[in-house]
Amino acid sequence: KDIERLLKYKSLRPLLTFFMPQEIVMIQSYKVVSADNETTIEVEVAALLKQGWQPQGGIAFIPETTESKTWYAQAMTLDDGA
């Protein structure tokens, strides 16, 4: 309702429509997939994509942790389908 009120101001319409998504999606679930190698993170993300999950942002990596491994992580979301 706040957005509808702001849209009444003609001077704000171009700015609001530029920054506002055309469709509002409610996130049903959120998870972070992590792995210690590129192949595993790719396989896990691909499996979630097939189930309807979508990546949220880019992949993150932590180079050479205390275990001398690089860790990769990808946030994934599942919308409510509305």
PDB file of C-alpha atoms in Angstrom:
ATOM      1  CA  LYS A   1       0.000   0.000   0.000  1.00  0.00           C
ATOM      2  CA  ASP A   2       2.923   2.341   0.599  1.00  0.00           C
ATOM      3  CA  ILE A   3       4.078   1.811  -2.980  1.00  0.00           C
ATOM      4  CA  GLU A   4       0.594   2.535  -4.310  1.00  0.00           C
ATOM      5  CA  ARG A   5       0.580   5.786  -2.343  1.00  0.00           C
ATOM      6  CA  LEU A   6       3.994   6.751  -3.737  1.00  0.00           C
ATOM      7  CA  LEU A   7       2.913   5.992  -7.316  1.00  0.00           C
ATOM      8  CA  LYS A   8       0.336   8.799  -7.039  1.00  0.00           C
ATOM      9  CA  TYR A   9       3.233  11.269  -7.208  1.00  0.00           C
ATOM     10  CA  LYS A  10       3.899  11.596 -10.930  1.00  0.00           C
ATOM     11  CA  SER A  11       7.485  12.720 -10.418  1.00  0.00           C
ATOM     12  CA  LEU A  12       8.304   9.462  -8.585  1.00  0.00           C
ATOM     13  CA  ARG A  13       6.724   7.070 -11.117  1.00  0.00           C
ATOM     14  CA  PRO A  14       9.725   6.708 -13.451  1.00  0.00           C
ATOM     15  CA  LEU A  15      12.082   6.144 -10.544  1.00  0.00           C
ATOM     16  CA  LEU A  16       9.809   3.665  -8.772  1.00  0.00           C
ATOM     17  CA  THR A  17       8.997   1.669 -11.891  1.00  0.00           C
ATOM     18  CA  PHE A  18      12.702   1.453 -12.717  1.00  0.00           C
ATOM     19  CA  PHE A  19      13.637   0.065  -9.314  1.00  0.00           C
ATOM     20  CA  MET A  20      10.508  -1.977  -8.670  1.00  0.00           C
ATOM     21  CA  PRO A  21      10.236  -5.519  -9.991  1.00  0.00           C
ATOM     22  CA  GLN A  22       7.369  -6.099 -12.372  1.00  0.00           C
ATOM     23  CA  GLU A  23       6.346  -9.102 -10.332  1.00  0.00           C
ATOM     24  CA  ILE A  24       6.594  -9.649  -6.609  1.00  0.00           C
ATOM     25  CA  VAL A  25       7.548 -13.187  -5.630  1.00  0.00           C
ATOM     26  CA  MET A  26       7.251 -14.497  -2.109  1.00  0.00           C
ATOM     27  CA  ILE A  27      10.148 -16.704  -1.119  1.00  0.00           C
ATOM     28  CA  GLN A  28       8.942 -19.976   0.341  1.00  0.00           C
ATOM     29  CA  SER A  29      12.306 -21.485   1.204  1.00  0.00           C
ATOM     30  CA  TYR A  30      15.926 -20.394   1.420  1.00  0.00           C
ATOM     31  CA  LYS A  31      19.048 -22.521   1.717  1.00  0.00           C
ATOM     32  CA  VAL A  32      22.775 -22.240   1.260  1.00  0.00           C
ATOM     33  CA  VAL A  33      24.557 -25.035  -0.571  1.00  0.00           C
ATOM     34  CA  SER A  34      28.268 -25.390   0.156  1.00  0.00           C
ATOM     35  CA  ALA A  35      31.068 -27.669  -0.995  1.00  0.00           C
ATOM     36  CA  ASP A  36      34.841 -27.886  -0.913  1.00  0.00           C
ATOM     37  CA  ASN A  37      35.253 -28.176  -4.701  1.00  0.00           C
ATOM     38  CA  GLU A  38      33.765 -26.705  -7.864  1.00  0.00           C
ATOM     39  CA  THR A  39      32.400 -29.966  -9.228  1.00  0.00           C
ATOM     40  CA  THR A  40      30.353 -30.752  -6.123  1.00  0.00           C
ATOM     41  CA  ILE A  41      28.835 -27.263  -5.888  1.00  0.00           C
ATOM     42  CA  GLU A  42      27.926 -27.408  -9.592  1.00  0.00           C
ATOM     43  CA  VAL A  43      26.205 -30.791  -9.182  1.00  0.00           C
ATOM     44  CA  GLU A  44      24.300 -29.701  -6.064  1.00  0.00           C
ATOM     45  CA  VAL A  45      23.140 -26.409  -7.588  1.00  0.00           C
ATOM     46  CA  ALA A  46      22.103 -28.156 -10.833  1.00  0.00           C
ATOM     47  CA  ALA A  47      20.028 -30.668  -8.862  1.00  0.00           C
ATOM     48  CA  LEU A  48      18.227 -27.852  -7.019  1.00  0.00           C
ATOM     49  CA  LEU A  49      17.621 -25.955 -10.280  1.00  0.00           C
ATOM     50  CA  LYS A  50      15.812 -29.033 -11.639  1.00  0.00           C
ATOM     51  CA  GLN A  51      13.560 -28.914  -8.552  1.00  0.00           C
ATOM     52  CA  GLY A  52      12.599 -25.280  -9.198  1.00  0.00           C
ATOM     53  CA  TRP A  53      15.110 -23.546  -6.910  1.00  0.00           C
ATOM     54  CA  GLN A  54      16.796 -20.358  -8.156  1.00  0.00           C
ATOM     55  CA  PRO A  55      20.207 -18.911  -7.261  1.00  0.00           C
ATOM     56  CA  GLN A  56      20.068 -15.807  -5.092  1.00  0.00           C
ATOM     57  CA  GLY A  57      23.059 -13.630  -5.875  1.00  0.00           C
ATOM     58  CA  GLY A  58      26.410 -14.942  -6.987  1.00  0.00           C
ATOM     59  CA  ILE A  59      28.544 -17.773  -5.778  1.00  0.00           C
ATOM     60  CA  ALA A  60      30.789 -17.085  -2.795  1.00  0.00           C
ATOM     61  CA  PHE A  61      34.098 -18.711  -2.088  1.00  0.00           C
ATOM     62  CA  ILE A  62      36.478 -18.771   0.841  1.00  0.00           C
ATOM     63  CA  PRO A  63      40.005 -19.526  -0.320  1.00  0.00           C
ATOM     64  CA  GLU A  64      42.140 -21.901   1.711  1.00  0.00           C
ATOM     65  CA  THR A  65      40.454 -22.274   5.052  1.00  0.00           C
ATOM     66  CA  THR A  66      42.205 -23.831   8.042  1.00  0.00           C
ATOM     67  CA  GLU A  67      41.735 -27.203   6.369  1.00  0.00           C
ATOM     68  CA  SER A  68      43.722 -25.979   3.319  1.00  0.00           C
ATOM     69  CA  LYS A  69      40.590 -26.238   1.190  1.00  0.00           C
ATOM     70  CA  THR A  70      38.650 -23.636  -0.756  1.00  0.00           C
ATOM     71  CA  TRP A  71      34.950 -23.598   0.126  1.00  0.00           C
ATOM     72  CA  TYR A  72      32.198 -22.568  -2.307  1.00  0.00           C
ATOM     73  CA  ALA A  73      28.671 -21.501  -1.340  1.00  0.00           C
ATOM     74  CA  GLN A  74      25.523 -20.575  -3.252  1.00  0.00           C
ATOM     75  CA  ALA A  75      22.317 -19.215  -1.729  1.00  0.00           C
ATOM     76  CA  MET A  76      19.188 -20.724  -3.297  1.00  0.00           C
ATOM     77  CA  THR A  77      15.525 -19.707  -3.037  1.00  0.00           C
ATOM     78  CA  LEU A  78      12.245 -21.393  -3.858  1.00  0.00           C
ATOM     79  CA  ASP A  79       9.246 -19.139  -4.513  1.00  0.00           C
ATOM     80  CA  ASP A  80       5.650 -19.871  -3.608  1.00  0.00           C
ATOM     81  CA  GLY A  81       4.552 -20.129  -7.225  1.00  0.00           C
ATOM     82  CA  ALA A  82       2.093 -17.240  -6.934  1.00  0.00           C
TER      83      ALA A  82
END
